[in-house]
Amino acid sequence: MPNTVEFYRSFSNVNDIPFENRAQIAFAGRSNVGKSSLLNRLAGQKKLAKTSKTPGRTRLINFFLVDNRFYFVDLPGYGYAKASKKDKAVWSALVESYFQKRENLKGLILLLDCRHEPTGDDQLMIDWLEANGVHYIIAMTKADKLSRGKLLSRQKQFEKRFETEVIPFSANSGIGKKELWGWIEKAVEGPSN
Ligand code: GDP
């Protein structure tokens, strides 16, 4: 696990992201899925990424520097029901241009709430990752909200449906933190995609 995770910069335009060699690990998920809480828990810092009760406000890609070695890339959440057409267009343009650039993207962590069926937006994101050969894993968030048995059957369901590794994660209890760091470390050493 790392020593330091620090906020680096926010970008509203991917052309402003400076070219450099550090690897990138991206995080994506529906608004309110628990992405800020997961990032805070991974970093061991309560206020690194903002958690908010009014989801869908972020129109920025946030970069965090991990041990001066690689970046966490916090992509804005999608699927906020009250988002305007314009908001959605801004989101799509920003995220699509990030993916088009993605020189040093080594892996992506897709967050799915363990209590819910994946939405159409989740499926679109997964289809896109598959079509583009992006190395990804699913973090099943808010794992503390389900009983052990229900959690396990949800995990199996997700693994079967998406044919990828699924890690149950809880920002409250810390379940899955070690496993997720293990995946991240391996991905950072792996090839870009
Ligand atoms: P984001 O919009 O994806 O960044 O989601 P947030 O991290 O802001 O979390 C959204 C809501 O879910 C907040 O009310 C959090 O307190 C709650 N939440 C996030 N992670 C967990 C978790 O692991 N367990 C539980 N019980 N609640 C969580």
Short mmCIF file of C-alpha atoms and ligand atoms in Angstrom, two decimals:
data_model
loop_
_atom_site.label_atom_id
_atom_site.label_comp_id
_atom_site.label_asym_id
_atom_site.label_seq_id
_atom_site.Cartn_x
_atom_site.Cartn_y
_atom_site.Cartn_z
CA MET A 1 0.00 0.00 0.00
CA PRO A 2 1.22 3.52 -0.76
CA ASN A 3 2.58 6.10 1.59
CA THR A 4 0.99 9.14 0.06
CA VAL A 5 -1.94 9.94 -2.18
CA GLU A 6 -2.27 13.64 -2.90
CA PHE A 7 -4.55 15.75 -5.03
CA TYR A 8 -2.77 16.78 -8.20
CA ARG A 9 -5.11 18.75 -10.50
CA SER A 10 -8.59 18.88 -11.99
CA PHE A 11 -9.11 19.08 -15.73
CA SER A 12 -12.17 20.23 -17.65
CA ASN A 13 -10.32 19.77 -20.93
CA VAL A 14 -8.18 16.71 -21.62
CA ASN A 15 -5.86 18.76 -23.81
CA ASP A 16 -4.63 20.39 -20.61
CA ILE A 17 -3.42 17.04 -19.22
CA PRO A 18 0.35 17.25 -19.60
CA PHE A 19 2.03 14.41 -21.41
CA GLU A 20 4.24 12.38 -19.14
CA ASN A 21 5.20 8.82 -18.43
CA ARG A 22 3.46 8.08 -15.17
CA ALA A 23 0.86 5.30 -15.34
CA GLN A 24 -2.83 6.05 -14.83
CA ILE A 25 -5.48 3.99 -13.04
CA ALA A 26 -8.99 5.30 -13.68
CA PHE A 27 -12.16 5.05 -11.58
CA ALA A 28 -15.64 5.19 -13.10
CA GLY A 29 -19.19 4.65 -11.94
CA ARG A 30 -22.67 6.00 -11.61
CA SER A 31 -23.18 9.12 -9.47
CA ASN A 32 -23.63 8.19 -5.83
CA VAL A 33 -22.13 4.70 -6.28
CA GLY A 34 -19.54 5.50 -3.61
CA LYS A 35 -16.56 6.53 -5.74
CA SER A 36 -15.36 9.39 -3.52
CA SER A 37 -15.73 7.21 -0.43
CA LEU A 38 -13.77 4.41 -2.10
CA LEU A 39 -10.96 6.78 -3.10
CA ASN A 40 -10.81 8.21 0.41
CA ARG A 41 -10.69 4.75 1.94
CA LEU A 42 -8.00 3.57 -0.48
CA ALA A 43 -5.94 6.63 0.35
CA GLY A 44 -6.64 6.41 4.07
CA GLN A 45 -7.73 10.05 4.04
CA LYS A 46 -11.21 11.20 4.92
CA LYS A 47 -11.36 14.28 2.74
CA LEU A 48 -9.20 13.54 -0.27
CA ALA A 49 -12.08 13.19 -2.73
CA LYS A 50 -15.22 15.06 -1.84
CA THR A 51 -18.28 13.01 -0.95
CA SER A 52 -21.54 14.76 -1.47
CA LYS A 53 -25.22 14.15 -1.08
CA THR A 54 -26.03 16.00 -4.29
CA PRO A 55 -24.58 13.72 -6.93
CA GLY A 56 -23.79 14.44 -10.52
CA ARG A 57 -22.27 17.86 -10.07
CA THR A 58 -18.77 17.05 -11.15
CA ARG A 59 -17.76 18.15 -14.59
CA LEU A 60 -14.09 17.59 -14.01
CA ILE A 61 -11.56 14.81 -14.22
CA ASN A 62 -9.56 14.76 -10.99
CA PHE A 63 -5.99 13.50 -10.88
CA PHE A 64 -4.38 12.24 -7.68
CA LEU A 65 -0.69 11.42 -7.44
CA VAL A 66 0.16 8.15 -5.69
CA ASP A 67 3.62 7.97 -4.12
CA ASN A 68 4.89 10.29 -6.84
CA ARG A 69 4.74 7.18 -9.03
CA PHE A 70 1.37 6.95 -10.80
CA TYR A 71 -2.01 8.68 -11.02
CA PHE A 72 -5.49 7.89 -9.88
CA VAL A 73 -7.88 9.36 -12.43
CA ASP A 74 -11.30 10.09 -10.97
CA LEU A 75 -13.75 10.28 -13.88
CA PRO A 76 -16.98 12.20 -13.31
CA GLY A 77 -19.95 10.03 -12.30
CA TYR A 78 -22.61 9.22 -14.88
CA GLY A 79 -26.31 8.44 -14.90
CA TYR A 80 -27.51 11.21 -12.63
CA ALA A 81 -31.28 11.21 -13.21
CA LYS A 82 -31.67 14.96 -12.92
CA ALA A 83 -28.79 15.81 -15.24
CA SER A 84 -29.77 18.07 -18.13
CA LYS A 85 -29.15 17.17 -21.77
CA LYS A 86 -26.33 19.68 -21.81
CA ASP A 87 -24.75 18.13 -18.69
CA LYS A 88 -24.85 14.72 -20.32
CA ALA A 89 -23.28 16.05 -23.50
CA VAL A 90 -20.49 17.71 -21.51
CA TRP A 91 -19.89 14.47 -19.61
CA SER A 92 -19.73 12.39 -22.79
CA ALA A 93 -17.39 14.77 -24.56
CA LEU A 94 -15.04 14.92 -21.58
CA VAL A 95 -14.92 11.20 -20.86
CA GLU A 96 -14.74 10.16 -24.50
CA SER A 97 -11.85 12.51 -25.13
CA TYR A 98 -10.07 11.16 -22.05
CA PHE A 99 -10.43 7.60 -23.33
CA GLN A 100 -9.28 8.60 -26.79
CA LYS A 101 -6.13 10.08 -25.32
CA ARG A 102 -5.44 7.43 -22.63
CA GLU A 103 -1.76 7.07 -23.40
CA ASN A 104 -0.84 5.70 -20.00
CA LEU A 105 -4.09 4.13 -18.89
CA LYS A 106 -3.10 0.81 -17.31
CA GLY A 107 -6.42 -0.21 -15.86
CA LEU A 108 -9.85 0.94 -14.80
CA ILE A 109 -11.90 0.21 -11.72
CA LEU A 110 -15.61 0.21 -12.46
CA LEU A 111 -17.81 0.69 -9.42
CA LEU A 112 -21.19 -1.04 -9.15
CA ASP A 113 -23.45 -0.81 -6.10
CA CYS A 114 -23.88 -4.33 -4.68
CA ARG A 115 -27.57 -3.70 -3.99
CA HIS A 116 -28.61 -2.80 -7.52
CA GLU A 117 -28.82 -4.30 -10.95
CA PRO A 118 -26.40 -2.60 -13.33
CA THR A 119 -28.10 0.21 -15.25
CA GLY A 120 -28.10 0.80 -18.99
CA ASP A 121 -25.33 3.36 -18.45
CA ASP A 122 -23.24 0.79 -16.57
CA GLN A 123 -23.71 -1.68 -19.41
CA LEU A 124 -22.71 0.95 -21.99
CA MET A 125 -19.52 1.66 -20.05
CA ILE A 126 -18.68 -2.05 -19.84
CA ASP A 127 -19.41 -2.58 -23.54
CA TRP A 128 -17.08 0.29 -24.31
CA LEU A 129 -14.29 -1.09 -22.08
CA GLU A 130 -14.60 -4.50 -23.72
CA ALA A 131 -14.69 -3.11 -27.25
CA ASN A 132 -11.56 -1.08 -26.58
CA GLY A 133 -9.68 -3.79 -24.72
CA VAL A 134 -9.29 -1.77 -21.53
CA HIS A 135 -8.07 -3.85 -18.60
CA TYR A 136 -10.71 -3.46 -15.91
CA ILE A 137 -12.11 -4.84 -12.69
CA ILE A 138 -15.43 -4.37 -10.91
CA ALA A 139 -15.51 -3.04 -7.35
CA MET A 140 -18.86 -3.91 -5.79
CA THR A 141 -19.44 -0.98 -3.45
CA LYS A 142 -21.31 -0.62 -0.14
CA ALA A 143 -20.68 -4.30 0.66
CA ASP A 144 -21.56 -3.63 4.31
CA LYS A 145 -25.18 -3.14 3.26
CA LEU A 146 -25.77 -6.80 2.34
CA SER A 147 -25.59 -10.01 4.35
CA ARG A 148 -22.67 -12.33 3.59
CA GLY A 149 -24.88 -14.73 1.64
CA LYS A 150 -26.51 -12.06 -0.49
CA LEU A 151 -23.17 -10.43 -1.15
CA LEU A 152 -21.65 -13.67 -2.34
CA SER A 153 -24.52 -14.45 -4.70
CA ARG A 154 -24.34 -10.90 -6.09
CA GLN A 155 -20.61 -11.30 -6.63
CA LYS A 156 -21.14 -14.57 -8.50
CA GLN A 157 -23.90 -12.98 -10.60
CA PHE A 158 -21.63 -10.08 -11.60
CA GLU A 159 -18.68 -12.38 -12.32
CA LYS A 160 -20.78 -14.56 -14.56
CA ARG A 161 -22.41 -11.69 -16.38
CA PHE A 162 -19.29 -9.61 -16.99
CA GLU A 163 -16.65 -12.36 -17.05
CA THR A 164 -14.22 -10.29 -15.03
CA GLU A 165 -12.90 -10.20 -11.48
CA VAL A 166 -15.28 -8.66 -8.92
CA ILE A 167 -14.07 -7.35 -5.57
CA PRO A 168 -16.60 -6.60 -2.81
CA PHE A 169 -15.66 -3.27 -1.25
CA SER A 170 -16.87 -1.23 1.69
CA ALA A 171 -15.67 2.25 2.49
CA ASN A 172 -17.20 1.79 5.92
CA SER A 173 -15.57 -1.48 6.96
CA GLY A 174 -12.52 -1.47 4.69
CA ILE A 175 -13.43 -4.82 3.10
CA GLY A 176 -11.71 -5.19 -0.26
CA LYS A 177 -9.13 -2.46 0.25
CA LYS A 178 -6.17 -4.85 0.28
CA GLU A 179 -7.43 -6.78 -2.73
CA LEU A 180 -8.02 -3.62 -4.72
CA TRP A 181 -4.53 -2.31 -3.96
CA GLY A 182 -3.15 -5.66 -5.06
CA TRP A 183 -4.94 -5.36 -8.39
CA ILE A 184 -3.82 -1.74 -8.82
CA GLU A 185 -0.16 -2.55 -8.16
CA LYS A 186 -0.23 -5.34 -10.75
CA ALA A 187 -2.03 -3.17 -13.29
CA VAL A 188 0.50 -0.35 -12.87
CA GLU A 189 3.31 -2.76 -13.76
CA GLY A 190 1.36 -4.18 -16.73
CA PRO A 191 1.08 -3.00 -20.35
CA SER A 192 -0.87 0.13 -21.33
CA ASN A 193 -4.17 -0.37 -23.06
P1 GDP B 1 -19.95 9.25 -5.37
O1 GDP B 1 -21.05 10.17 -5.86
O2 GDP B 1 -19.85 8.04 -6.24
O3 GDP B 1 -18.64 9.92 -5.15
O4 GDP B 1 -20.47 8.65 -3.97
P2 GDP B 1 -20.08 9.06 -2.47
O5 GDP B 1 -18.75 8.48 -2.09
O6 GDP B 1 -20.28 10.53 -2.29
O7 GDP B 1 -21.17 8.20 -1.67
C1 GDP B 1 -22.55 8.36 -1.90
C2 GDP B 1 -23.32 7.97 -0.65
O8 GDP B 1 -23.11 6.58 -0.35
C3 GDP B 1 -22.87 8.73 0.60
O9 GDP B 1 -24.00 8.99 1.37
C4 GDP B 1 -21.93 7.76 1.29
O10 GDP B 1 -21.88 7.94 2.68
C5 GDP B 1 -22.55 6.41 0.94
N1 GDP B 1 -21.51 5.35 0.89
C6 GDP B 1 -20.41 5.35 0.12
N2 GDP B 1 -19.68 4.23 0.33
C7 GDP B 1 -20.34 3.50 1.25
C8 GDP B 1 -20.09 2.22 1.87
O11 GDP B 1 -19.11 1.50 1.63
N3 GDP B 1 -21.03 1.80 2.77
C9 GDP B 1 -22.15 2.51 3.06
N4 GDP B 1 -23.01 2.00 3.94
N5 GDP B 1 -22.41 3.72 2.51
C10 GDP B 1 -21.52 4.20 1.61
#
